[in-house]
Amino acid sequence: MKTGSTNGVTHVVGAGLAGLAAAAVVAGAGRRVRLYEASGHAGGRCRSYFDAELGCRIDNGNHLLLTGNRRALDYLDRIGARDTLEGPGDAVFPFFDATTGRRWVLRPNRGPLPWWVLRRSRRVPGTHARDYLEAMALRRADPAAVVGEVFDRQRQLFARLWQPLAVAALNTGVGQASARLFWRILIETLGRGGGACRPLVPHVGLSETFVDPALGKLRRNGAAVQFGARLRALDFTADRVSMLRFEGEAIELAAADAVILATPAPVAARLVPGLTVPDRYSPIVNAHFRCTAPAGSPLFIGVIGGTAEWIFRKRQVLSVTVSAADRIVDRPADELCEILWQEVAATYDLGSTPLPPVRIVKERRATFLASPGQLLRRPAAATRWRNLMLAGDYTDTGLPATIEGAIGSGMTAAHRALFLRDRVAPPPGSTWRPVDEGRKSRIEGMPNLQ
Ligand SMILES: Cc1cc2nc3c(=O)[nH]c(=O)nc-3n(C[C@H](O)[C@H](O)[C@H](O)COP(=O)(O)OP(=O)(O)OC[C@H]3O[C@@H](n4cnc5c(N)ncnc54)[C@H](O)[C@@H]3O)c2cc1C
């Protein structure tokens, strides 16, 4: 089947956040888009579904955004969904120490000058203002250094702040996580002040915020969205992709057509000859307990010294996240329920409430391992085939595998596709710039921030 026209069609393969963002940008620019998704739903690793056991909708995993996630917020503006997020008016991060029962709230001030570290009531208890300067060593860290080597691991500040932040942001234990990548996260968030760190969570669910409004917008923009369409192979000429081969359908590309491949890394590696991608993964375990938290309790609480790391208060569930969960992912679900429920009950002051209905979700390949070695395996959006772009959280975004990274990668690929065909300049604020194909990272060993 031929789909091309003189204006060209952009074929986006994979309807996770990277693919949705790419499709939204290209369709929003008035270009023709076809989006193909192998499964029966969009959203990939960031979506909601009805869980029959719990009798309610849940998110596949708890996802937290910050106001500094400008690519994600730009995407939500494009699809008209920014008002589906909720969060406190200021950057407040409540914590609970499961070993001592102590509670505190981290409160970075709004502006970039971090005077909050001077105020005992705003910083981590048991720490001094000078302790926070230790984070500056991340900036000068060797590209091969890991987070755990840069900090003094005996300090309260490490256990109560740097470690939980690094594990949550990179989904990688501090003994393996890239120090440079953690620095990148800190300068995009805490480094820009509390104004960039205000937490945001979907008011209803991940799909209601990131997925359904995008599909609606795409359809209104005339994009064709096809589910159950698994790309099996690509045909190549010397310098371009010439054919998309789905099960039962082959699509011949016209000269002006482009392809944005927004599948997960291992699928991209199977489809594109010679492509190097990260090949080690890190699990996340979520436990969703069907119960409601006391009115007025925080939307989420960080847990120190327990098995649970973050607990989120949703409309119908209290939901636990354990990142870099290698140490528990093989434990039986029954055991995990008991341990995690005790911590949930203590954290949200539920007293001796019996164990409610629960769903344990183990995502063994939640994200790639954010180790220095794996970062070097991230490919650029551009490929040696001029009409083929890559998108996905695994590509060389300069960010960890996150919503922000995935959406940024989709936008990069889309702007590239638009620029190559129409010489359309990236919009103001976009991180993408036309670059030399062979450009190397400005910081040795660090991924490009395109
Ligand atoms: C449990 C969990 C918790 C997380 N928590 C956070 C968090 O708190 N904050 C945060 O920012 N990030 C978080 N993340 C990471 C974030 O969800 C991902 O980085 C992001 O969703 C990845 O999007 P993507 O589009 O790159 O990939 P994917 O979501 O994997 O999308 C790829 C899509 O391609 C489709 N596909 C695959 N093969 C084919 C094929 N051959 N043909 C057509 N389609 C195909 C797939 O079905 C899928 O829909 C979490 C992830 C998990 C799993």
Short mmCIF file of C-alpha atoms and ligand atoms in Angstrom, two decimals:
data_model
loop_
_atom_site.label_atom_id
_atom_site.label_comp_id
_atom_site.label_asym_id
_atom_site.label_seq_id
_atom_site.Cartn_x
_atom_site.Cartn_y
_atom_site.Cartn_z
CA MET A 1 0.00 0.00 0.00
CA LYS A 2 1.24 3.50 -0.86
CA THR A 3 0.50 6.34 1.52
CA GLY A 4 2.69 9.14 0.33
CA SER A 5 1.66 12.54 -0.94
CA THR A 6 3.78 15.43 -2.13
CA ASN A 7 3.62 16.92 1.40
CA GLY A 8 4.63 13.64 2.95
CA VAL A 9 3.26 11.60 5.82
CA THR A 10 5.05 11.19 9.13
CA HIS A 11 4.64 7.61 10.34
CA VAL A 12 5.04 7.37 14.12
CA VAL A 13 5.53 3.84 15.42
CA GLY A 14 4.72 3.29 19.13
CA ALA A 15 2.11 5.25 21.10
CA GLY A 16 3.93 5.61 24.41
CA LEU A 17 4.60 9.17 25.58
CA ALA A 18 7.50 9.59 23.13
CA GLY A 19 5.32 8.59 20.16
CA LEU A 20 2.34 10.61 21.35
CA ALA A 21 4.50 13.71 21.83
CA ALA A 22 6.09 13.29 18.40
CA ALA A 23 2.71 12.83 16.75
CA ALA A 24 1.24 15.82 18.62
CA VAL A 25 4.03 18.14 17.44
CA VAL A 26 3.92 17.03 13.80
CA ALA A 27 0.11 17.02 13.59
CA GLY A 28 0.01 20.36 15.43
CA ALA A 29 2.23 21.80 12.68
CA GLY A 30 -0.46 20.87 10.17
CA ARG A 31 1.36 17.85 8.73
CA ARG A 32 -0.15 14.44 8.05
CA VAL A 33 0.50 11.83 10.75
CA ARG A 34 -0.17 8.12 11.06
CA LEU A 35 0.41 6.62 14.51
CA TYR A 36 0.77 2.85 14.90
CA GLU A 37 0.60 1.00 18.21
CA ALA A 38 1.21 -2.73 18.66
CA SER A 39 -1.07 -3.16 21.67
CA GLY A 40 -4.72 -2.27 22.05
CA HIS A 41 -4.05 0.92 24.02
CA ALA A 42 -1.79 3.95 24.06
CA GLY A 43 0.46 5.18 26.88
CA GLY A 44 2.99 2.33 27.01
CA ARG A 45 4.66 2.39 30.43
CA CYS A 46 2.63 5.41 31.56
CA ARG A 47 -1.08 4.61 31.61
CA SER A 48 -4.14 3.69 33.67
CA TYR A 49 -6.37 0.65 33.50
CA PHE A 50 -9.28 -0.98 35.32
CA ASP A 51 -8.11 -3.59 37.84
CA ALA A 52 -10.85 -6.18 38.35
CA GLU A 53 -9.38 -7.42 41.65
CA LEU A 54 -9.45 -3.95 43.19
CA GLY A 55 -12.63 -2.87 41.39
CA CYS A 56 -11.19 0.49 40.34
CA ARG A 57 -8.85 2.13 37.87
CA ILE A 58 -5.16 2.28 38.80
CA ASP A 59 -2.01 3.65 37.20
CA ASN A 60 0.58 1.11 36.07
CA GLY A 61 3.03 3.00 38.29
CA ASN A 62 3.13 6.19 40.30
CA HIS A 63 4.52 9.05 38.26
CA LEU A 64 5.47 12.41 39.71
CA LEU A 65 6.11 15.55 37.66
CA LEU A 66 7.73 18.78 38.82
CA THR A 67 6.95 22.28 37.58
CA GLY A 68 10.50 22.33 36.15
CA ASN A 69 9.59 19.55 33.70
CA ARG A 70 9.09 22.05 30.91
CA ARG A 71 8.92 19.56 28.04
CA ALA A 72 6.16 17.58 29.76
CA LEU A 73 4.21 20.75 30.57
CA ASP A 74 4.63 22.02 27.02
CA TYR A 75 3.18 18.72 25.80
CA LEU A 76 0.24 19.02 28.20
CA ASP A 77 -0.39 22.54 26.92
CA ARG A 78 -0.38 21.28 23.33
CA ILE A 79 -2.96 18.58 24.10
CA GLY A 80 -4.97 20.89 26.39
CA ALA A 81 -4.46 18.83 29.55
CA ARG A 82 -2.36 20.91 31.93
CA ASP A 83 -5.38 21.50 34.16
CA THR A 84 -5.66 17.76 34.80
CA LEU A 85 -2.67 18.02 37.16
CA GLU A 86 -2.89 18.90 40.83
CA GLY A 87 -0.34 19.62 43.52
CA PRO A 88 0.52 21.87 46.43
CA GLY A 89 0.99 25.61 45.81
CA ASP A 90 4.63 25.42 46.91
CA ALA A 91 7.52 22.98 46.73
CA VAL A 92 6.79 20.83 49.78
CA PHE A 93 8.09 17.31 50.21
CA PRO A 94 6.82 15.50 53.31
CA PHE A 95 9.00 12.69 54.66
CA PHE A 96 8.48 9.96 57.25
CA ASP A 97 11.29 7.95 58.85
CA ALA A 98 9.99 4.38 59.19
CA THR A 99 12.67 3.48 61.74
CA THR A 100 12.14 6.38 64.17
CA GLY A 101 8.64 7.60 63.31
CA ARG A 102 10.01 11.13 62.79
CA ARG A 103 8.30 13.38 60.25
CA TRP A 104 9.58 16.46 58.44
CA VAL A 105 8.82 18.57 55.38
CA LEU A 106 11.50 19.73 52.95
CA ARG A 107 10.59 23.25 51.76
CA PRO A 108 12.89 24.78 49.12
CA ASN A 109 12.18 28.50 48.67
CA ARG A 110 10.78 29.64 45.31
CA GLY A 111 13.72 31.56 43.85
CA PRO A 112 17.01 30.11 42.58
CA LEU A 113 19.06 31.46 45.53
CA PRO A 114 18.78 28.50 47.92
CA TRP A 115 18.39 30.34 51.25
CA TRP A 116 16.13 27.53 52.45
CA VAL A 117 19.21 25.50 53.45
CA LEU A 118 19.90 28.20 56.07
CA ARG A 119 16.55 27.59 57.77
CA ARG A 120 16.36 24.59 60.07
CA SER A 121 12.57 24.41 59.59
CA ARG A 122 12.97 24.03 55.80
CA ARG A 123 15.89 21.63 55.52
CA VAL A 124 16.39 17.99 56.45
CA PRO A 125 16.56 17.50 60.24
CA GLY A 126 20.00 16.66 61.60
CA THR A 127 21.78 18.50 58.75
CA HIS A 128 23.71 21.78 58.46
CA ALA A 129 23.66 24.32 55.64
CA ARG A 130 27.26 23.50 54.69
CA ASP A 131 26.38 19.80 54.17
CA TYR A 132 24.40 20.75 51.06
CA LEU A 133 27.51 22.08 49.31
CA GLU A 134 28.68 18.48 48.95
CA ALA A 135 26.31 18.16 45.97
CA MET A 136 28.54 20.56 43.99
CA ALA A 137 31.05 17.69 43.67
CA LEU A 138 28.60 16.03 41.26
CA ARG A 139 29.33 18.75 38.75
CA ARG A 140 33.01 17.90 38.61
CA ALA A 141 32.50 14.16 38.90
CA ASP A 142 34.30 11.89 36.49
CA PRO A 143 31.94 10.68 33.71
CA ALA A 144 32.45 7.16 35.05
CA ALA A 145 31.65 8.11 38.67
CA VAL A 146 28.53 6.86 40.45
CA VAL A 147 26.42 8.80 42.95
CA GLY A 148 27.53 6.72 45.92
CA GLU A 149 31.20 7.62 45.34
CA VAL A 150 30.62 11.36 45.35
CA PHE A 151 28.79 11.69 48.67
CA ASP A 152 29.75 10.71 52.18
CA ARG A 153 27.29 7.83 52.62
CA GLN A 154 27.43 8.05 56.43
CA ARG A 155 25.81 11.49 56.52
CA GLN A 156 22.17 12.08 57.45
CA LEU A 157 21.77 14.22 54.34
CA PHE A 158 22.75 11.35 52.10
CA ALA A 159 20.27 8.90 53.65
CA ARG A 160 17.49 11.45 53.97
CA LEU A 161 17.80 13.41 50.73
CA TRP A 162 20.41 12.61 48.10
CA GLN A 163 19.87 8.85 48.10
CA PRO A 164 16.05 8.91 47.90
CA LEU A 165 16.15 11.63 45.22
CA ALA A 166 18.75 9.85 43.12
CA VAL A 167 17.01 6.47 43.31
CA ALA A 168 13.62 8.00 42.47
CA ALA A 169 14.91 10.14 39.59
CA LEU A 170 17.27 7.60 38.02
CA ASN A 171 15.58 4.33 39.05
CA THR A 172 19.06 3.04 39.78
CA GLY A 173 20.80 2.29 43.07
CA VAL A 174 23.41 4.81 44.22
CA GLY A 175 26.17 2.23 43.74
CA GLN A 176 25.46 2.17 39.99
CA ALA A 177 23.76 5.49 39.14
CA SER A 178 25.69 8.05 37.08
CA ALA A 179 26.80 11.03 39.19
CA ARG A 180 26.74 13.32 36.14
CA LEU A 181 23.17 12.39 35.27
CA PHE A 182 22.09 13.07 38.84
CA TRP A 183 23.75 16.49 38.56
CA ARG A 184 21.71 17.17 35.41
CA ILE A 185 18.51 16.38 37.32
CA LEU A 186 19.49 18.59 40.24
CA ILE A 187 20.28 21.62 38.07
CA GLU A 188 16.96 21.26 36.20
CA THR A 189 15.01 21.08 39.49
CA LEU A 190 16.44 22.09 42.89
CA GLY A 191 19.09 24.20 41.13
CA ARG A 192 16.33 26.40 39.65
CA GLY A 193 14.67 26.86 43.03
CA GLY A 194 11.41 25.75 44.59
CA GLY A 195 9.48 27.34 41.73
CA ALA A 196 10.76 24.51 39.50
CA CYS A 197 10.17 21.83 42.13
CA ARG A 198 6.48 22.13 42.84
CA PRO A 199 5.19 18.53 42.64
CA LEU A 200 2.37 17.74 40.21
CA VAL A 201 0.34 14.54 39.95
CA PRO A 202 -2.62 13.63 37.74
CA HIS A 203 -5.89 14.48 39.43
CA VAL A 204 -7.61 11.36 38.03
CA GLY A 205 -5.03 9.09 36.41
CA LEU A 206 -2.08 8.89 34.02
CA SER A 207 -4.22 8.10 30.98
CA GLU A 208 -6.65 10.91 31.74
CA THR A 209 -3.72 13.36 31.80
CA PHE A 210 -1.14 12.12 29.29
CA VAL A 211 -2.91 9.77 26.91
CA ASP A 212 -6.63 10.33 26.31
CA PRO A 213 -6.36 14.10 25.67
CA ALA A 214 -3.48 13.43 23.24
CA LEU A 215 -5.50 10.88 21.27
CA GLY A 216 -8.43 13.31 21.17
CA LYS A 217 -6.23 16.12 19.94
CA LEU A 218 -4.57 13.94 17.31
CA ARG A 219 -7.92 12.85 15.94
CA ARG A 220 -9.13 16.45 15.84
CA ASN A 221 -5.96 17.32 13.91
CA GLY A 222 -6.78 14.62 11.36
CA ALA A 223 -4.12 12.08 12.43
CA ALA A 224 -4.88 8.39 11.85
CA VAL A 225 -4.31 6.19 14.93
CA GLN A 226 -4.10 2.43 14.45
CA PHE A 227 -4.03 -0.06 17.34
CA GLY A 228 -2.96 -3.70 17.04
CA ALA A 229 -0.38 -2.59 14.44
CA ARG A 230 2.95 -4.21 15.31
CA LEU A 231 5.84 -3.16 13.09
CA ARG A 232 7.75 -6.31 12.11
CA ALA A 233 10.44 -4.92 9.80
CA LEU A 234 11.75 -1.89 7.97
CA ASP A 235 13.14 -2.00 4.42
CA PHE A 236 16.11 0.27 3.74
CA THR A 237 17.78 1.75 0.69
CA ALA A 238 21.23 3.28 1.01
CA ASP A 239 19.99 6.49 2.63
CA ARG A 240 16.32 6.07 3.55
CA VAL A 241 13.63 3.76 4.84
CA SER A 242 11.50 2.62 1.93
CA MET A 243 8.90 0.31 3.49
CA LEU A 244 7.17 -0.38 6.81
CA ARG A 245 6.18 -4.02 7.24
CA PHE A 246 3.37 -4.72 9.68
CA GLU A 247 1.69 -8.07 10.13
CA GLY A 248 -0.58 -8.43 7.09
CA GLU A 249 0.24 -4.99 5.68
CA ALA A 250 3.24 -3.36 4.01
CA ILE A 251 3.39 0.41 3.60
CA GLU A 252 5.60 1.83 0.87
CA LEU A 253 7.03 5.23 1.74
CA ALA A 254 6.96 8.16 -0.67
CA ALA A 255 10.02 10.38 -1.06
CA ALA A 256 8.68 13.02 1.36
CA ASP A 257 7.56 10.52 4.05
CA ALA A 258 9.35 10.24 7.37
CA VAL A 259 9.39 7.59 10.12
CA ILE A 260 9.67 8.23 13.84
CA LEU A 261 10.41 4.96 15.59
CA ALA A 262 9.15 5.37 19.17
CA THR A 263 9.26 1.78 20.36
CA PRO A 264 11.15 0.59 23.46
CA ALA A 265 14.91 0.13 23.07
CA PRO A 266 15.04 -3.65 22.44
CA VAL A 267 12.39 -3.40 19.71
CA ALA A 268 14.25 -0.55 18.02
CA ALA A 269 17.47 -2.59 18.17
CA ARG A 270 15.74 -5.50 16.41
CA LEU A 271 14.34 -3.24 13.67
CA VAL A 272 17.33 -1.01 12.93
CA PRO A 273 20.57 -2.66 11.78
CA GLY A 274 23.65 -1.86 13.87
CA LEU A 275 21.77 0.19 16.48
CA THR A 276 23.36 0.25 19.94
CA VAL A 277 20.94 0.81 22.82
CA PRO A 278 21.07 0.44 26.61
CA ASP A 279 20.71 -3.25 27.38
CA ARG A 280 20.47 -3.39 31.17
CA TYR A 281 17.24 -2.63 33.00
CA SER A 282 16.07 -1.71 36.44
CA PRO A 283 12.78 -2.85 38.01
CA ILE A 284 10.08 -0.87 39.81
CA VAL A 285 7.56 -2.48 42.17
CA ASN A 286 4.24 -0.79 42.90
CA ALA A 287 1.67 -1.88 45.47
CA HIS A 288 -1.85 -0.47 45.19
CA PHE A 289 -3.95 -0.78 48.36
CA ARG A 290 -7.70 -0.22 47.94
CA CYS A 291 -8.41 2.26 50.74
CA THR A 292 -8.73 5.97 51.30
CA ALA A 293 -6.36 8.11 53.33
CA PRO A 294 -7.61 10.56 55.95
CA ALA A 295 -8.91 13.77 54.36
CA GLY A 296 -6.27 16.47 54.09
CA SER A 297 -3.31 14.07 54.20
CA PRO A 298 -0.48 14.77 51.74
CA LEU A 299 -0.69 13.69 48.10
CA PHE A 300 2.54 11.75 48.61
CA ILE A 301 5.08 11.07 51.35
CA GLY A 302 8.72 9.98 51.02
CA VAL A 303 9.61 7.08 53.32
CA ILE A 304 13.13 6.77 54.72
CA GLY A 305 14.52 3.53 56.15
CA GLY A 306 11.68 1.29 54.99
CA THR A 307 10.99 -0.95 52.01
CA ALA A 308 8.47 1.52 50.62
CA GLU A 309 10.09 4.65 49.18
CA TRP A 310 7.20 6.88 48.16
CA ILE A 311 3.52 6.48 48.99
CA PHE A 312 0.92 8.29 46.89
CA ARG A 313 -2.61 9.12 47.94
CA LYS A 314 -4.89 8.50 44.97
CA ARG A 315 -8.65 8.78 44.75
CA GLN A 316 -9.33 5.10 45.51
CA VAL A 317 -5.97 3.64 46.48
CA LEU A 318 -2.87 4.31 48.54
CA SER A 319 -0.08 3.39 46.25
CA VAL A 320 3.53 2.48 47.06
CA THR A 321 6.57 2.84 44.79
CA VAL A 322 9.84 0.97 45.25
CA SER A 323 12.41 1.99 42.62
CA ALA A 324 15.60 0.12 41.69
CA ALA A 325 13.71 -2.78 43.23
CA ASP A 326 16.13 -5.66 42.48
CA ARG A 327 16.24 -6.57 46.17
CA ILE A 328 12.50 -7.28 46.38
CA VAL A 329 11.27 -7.98 42.87
CA ASP A 330 11.55 -11.77 43.29
CA ARG A 331 9.84 -11.89 46.68
CA PRO A 332 6.32 -13.37 46.68
CA ALA A 333 3.49 -10.84 46.40
CA ASP A 334 1.94 -12.00 49.74
CA GLU A 335 5.13 -11.16 51.62
CA LEU A 336 5.43 -7.76 49.95
CA CYS A 337 1.80 -6.91 50.75
CA GLU A 338 2.33 -7.49 54.48
CA ILE A 339 5.57 -5.53 54.72
CA LEU A 340 4.40 -2.62 52.60
CA TRP A 341 0.98 -2.35 54.22
CA GLN A 342 2.55 -1.94 57.68
CA GLU A 343 4.60 0.95 56.32
CA VAL A 344 1.62 2.51 54.56
CA ALA A 345 -0.48 2.32 57.74
CA ALA A 346 2.32 3.90 59.81
CA THR A 347 3.08 6.61 57.24
CA TYR A 348 -0.53 7.67 56.73
CA ASP A 349 -1.51 7.15 60.41
CA LEU A 350 -4.13 4.51 59.67
CA GLY A 351 -3.78 2.70 63.02
CA SER A 352 -4.28 -1.07 62.95
CA THR A 353 -6.49 -1.19 59.84
CA PRO A 354 -6.50 -4.76 58.43
CA LEU A 355 -4.84 -5.41 55.07
CA PRO A 356 -7.23 -4.14 52.34
CA PRO A 357 -7.50 -5.62 48.80
CA VAL A 358 -4.15 -5.09 47.10
CA ARG A 359 -2.50 -5.39 43.69
CA ILE A 360 1.27 -5.77 43.38
CA VAL A 361 2.66 -4.69 39.99
CA LYS A 362 6.24 -5.71 39.19
CA GLU A 363 7.73 -3.94 36.16
CA ARG A 364 11.01 -5.82 35.69
CA ARG A 365 12.10 -3.67 32.75
CA ALA A 366 10.67 -0.40 34.00
CA THR A 367 13.58 1.71 32.72
CA PHE A 368 17.13 1.25 31.51
CA LEU A 369 19.81 1.21 34.20
CA ALA A 370 21.18 4.77 34.48
CA SER A 371 24.79 3.69 34.96
CA PRO A 372 27.70 5.54 33.30
CA GLY A 373 28.31 2.60 30.95
CA GLN A 374 24.69 2.35 29.86
CA LEU A 375 24.48 6.10 29.14
CA LEU A 376 27.18 5.68 26.50
CA ARG A 377 24.90 3.27 24.65
CA ARG A 378 22.12 5.82 24.11
CA PRO A 379 21.61 6.63 20.41
CA ALA A 380 20.86 10.08 18.97
CA ALA A 381 17.48 10.89 17.42
CA ALA A 382 19.06 11.07 13.97
CA THR A 383 20.06 7.88 12.16
CA ARG A 384 22.12 7.34 9.04
CA TRP A 385 18.85 7.02 7.11
CA ARG A 386 17.69 10.56 6.47
CA ASN A 387 13.95 9.88 6.88
CA LEU A 388 14.29 7.74 10.05
CA MET A 389 14.30 9.33 13.51
CA LEU A 390 14.39 7.57 16.88
CA ALA A 391 12.36 8.59 19.92
CA GLY A 392 11.98 7.03 23.34
CA ASP A 393 13.24 7.48 26.89
CA TYR A 394 16.34 5.41 26.03
CA THR A 395 17.60 7.85 23.37
CA ASP A 396 20.30 10.42 24.07
CA THR A 397 18.15 13.06 25.78
CA GLY A 398 20.56 13.99 28.55
CA LEU A 399 17.83 12.98 31.01
CA PRO A 400 17.00 9.72 32.76
CA ALA A 401 14.19 7.44 31.57
CA THR A 402 11.31 9.62 32.68
CA ILE A 403 8.16 11.26 31.36
CA GLU A 404 10.23 14.38 30.74
CA GLY A 405 12.87 12.45 28.82
CA ALA A 406 10.36 10.44 26.77
CA ILE A 407 8.33 13.51 25.80
CA GLY A 408 11.49 15.51 25.07
CA SER A 409 12.72 12.72 22.80
CA GLY A 410 9.45 12.69 20.87
CA MET A 411 9.60 16.46 20.42
CA THR A 412 13.22 16.28 19.27
CA ALA A 413 12.40 13.65 16.66
CA ALA A 414 9.33 15.59 15.50
CA HIS A 415 11.20 18.89 15.16
CA ARG A 416 13.88 17.12 13.26
CA ALA A 417 11.34 15.56 10.89
CA LEU A 418 9.70 18.97 10.36
CA PHE A 419 13.01 20.75 9.92
CA LEU A 420 14.38 18.26 7.43
CA ARG A 421 11.31 18.47 5.26
CA ASP A 422 10.00 22.00 5.68
CA ARG A 423 12.93 23.85 7.26
CA VAL A 424 10.53 24.67 10.09
CA ALA A 425 12.51 26.19 12.94
CA PRO A 426 12.00 24.67 16.38
CA PRO A 427 9.58 26.66 18.55
CA PRO A 428 10.95 29.09 21.15
CA GLY A 429 12.09 27.22 24.26
CA SER A 430 12.62 23.94 22.37
CA THR A 431 15.80 22.14 23.36
CA TRP A 432 16.28 20.88 19.83
CA ARG A 433 18.59 22.66 17.42
CA PRO A 434 19.72 21.50 14.01
CA VAL A 435 23.14 19.97 14.69
CA ASP A 436 25.87 18.26 12.74
CA GLU A 437 25.06 14.61 12.39
CA GLY A 438 28.42 13.66 13.79
CA ARG A 439 28.46 16.12 16.69
CA LYS A 440 29.87 14.70 19.89
CA SER A 441 28.68 15.49 23.39
CA ARG A 442 30.02 18.75 24.72
CA ILE A 443 30.78 17.12 28.05
CA GLU A 444 32.88 14.07 27.53
CA GLY A 445 30.95 10.95 28.35
CA MET A 446 27.69 12.83 28.85
CA PRO A 447 24.69 12.37 26.59
CA ASN A 448 23.68 15.25 24.33
CA LEU A 449 20.94 17.51 25.52
CA GLN A 450 19.49 18.10 22.08
C1 LIG B 1 6.34 1.53 37.12
C2 LIG B 1 6.94 2.75 36.49
C3 LIG B 1 7.06 3.92 37.22
C4 LIG B 1 7.60 5.06 36.63
N1 LIG B 1 7.66 6.23 37.37
C5 LIG B 1 8.04 7.38 36.77
C6 LIG B 1 7.98 8.64 37.44
O1 LIG B 1 7.60 8.74 38.62
N2 LIG B 1 8.35 9.75 36.78
C7 LIG B 1 8.76 9.69 35.48
O2 LIG B 1 9.02 10.76 34.91
N3 LIG B 1 8.86 8.52 34.81
C8 LIG B 1 8.52 7.36 35.40
N4 LIG B 1 8.58 6.17 34.73
C9 LIG B 1 9.20 6.14 33.38
C10 LIG B 1 8.23 6.55 32.26
O3 LIG B 1 6.99 5.90 32.40
C11 LIG B 1 8.85 6.13 30.92
O4 LIG B 1 10.13 6.72 30.81
C12 LIG B 1 8.02 6.56 29.71
O5 LIG B 1 6.66 6.25 29.88
C13 LIG B 1 8.59 5.86 28.48
O6 LIG B 1 7.86 6.26 27.33
P1 LIG B 1 8.33 5.79 25.89
O7 LIG B 1 7.33 6.32 24.94
O8 LIG B 1 9.75 6.10 25.69
O9 LIG B 1 8.25 4.18 25.90
P2 LIG B 1 7.01 3.20 26.10
O10 LIG B 1 6.09 3.74 27.12
O11 LIG B 1 7.59 1.85 26.36
O12 LIG B 1 6.25 3.22 24.70
C14 LIG B 1 6.62 2.43 23.60
C15 LIG B 1 5.35 2.02 22.84
O13 LIG B 1 5.72 1.30 21.67
C16 LIG B 1 4.83 0.21 21.49
N5 LIG B 1 5.49 -0.79 20.64
C17 LIG B 1 6.45 -1.70 21.01
N6 LIG B 1 6.83 -2.43 19.95
C18 LIG B 1 6.11 -1.98 18.89
C19 LIG B 1 6.06 -2.36 17.50
N7 LIG B 1 6.86 -3.31 17.00
N8 LIG B 1 5.18 -1.71 16.69
C20 LIG B 1 4.36 -0.73 17.19
N9 LIG B 1 4.37 -0.35 18.49
C21 LIG B 1 5.24 -0.96 19.32
C22 LIG B 1 4.57 -0.25 22.93
O14 LIG B 1 3.40 -1.06 23.02
C23 LIG B 1 4.46 1.09 23.66
O15 LIG B 1 3.13 1.56 23.66
C24 LIG B 1 8.07 5.01 35.29
C25 LIG B 1 7.97 3.82 34.56
C26 LIG B 1 7.41 2.71 35.14
C27 LIG B 1 7.30 1.44 34.33
#
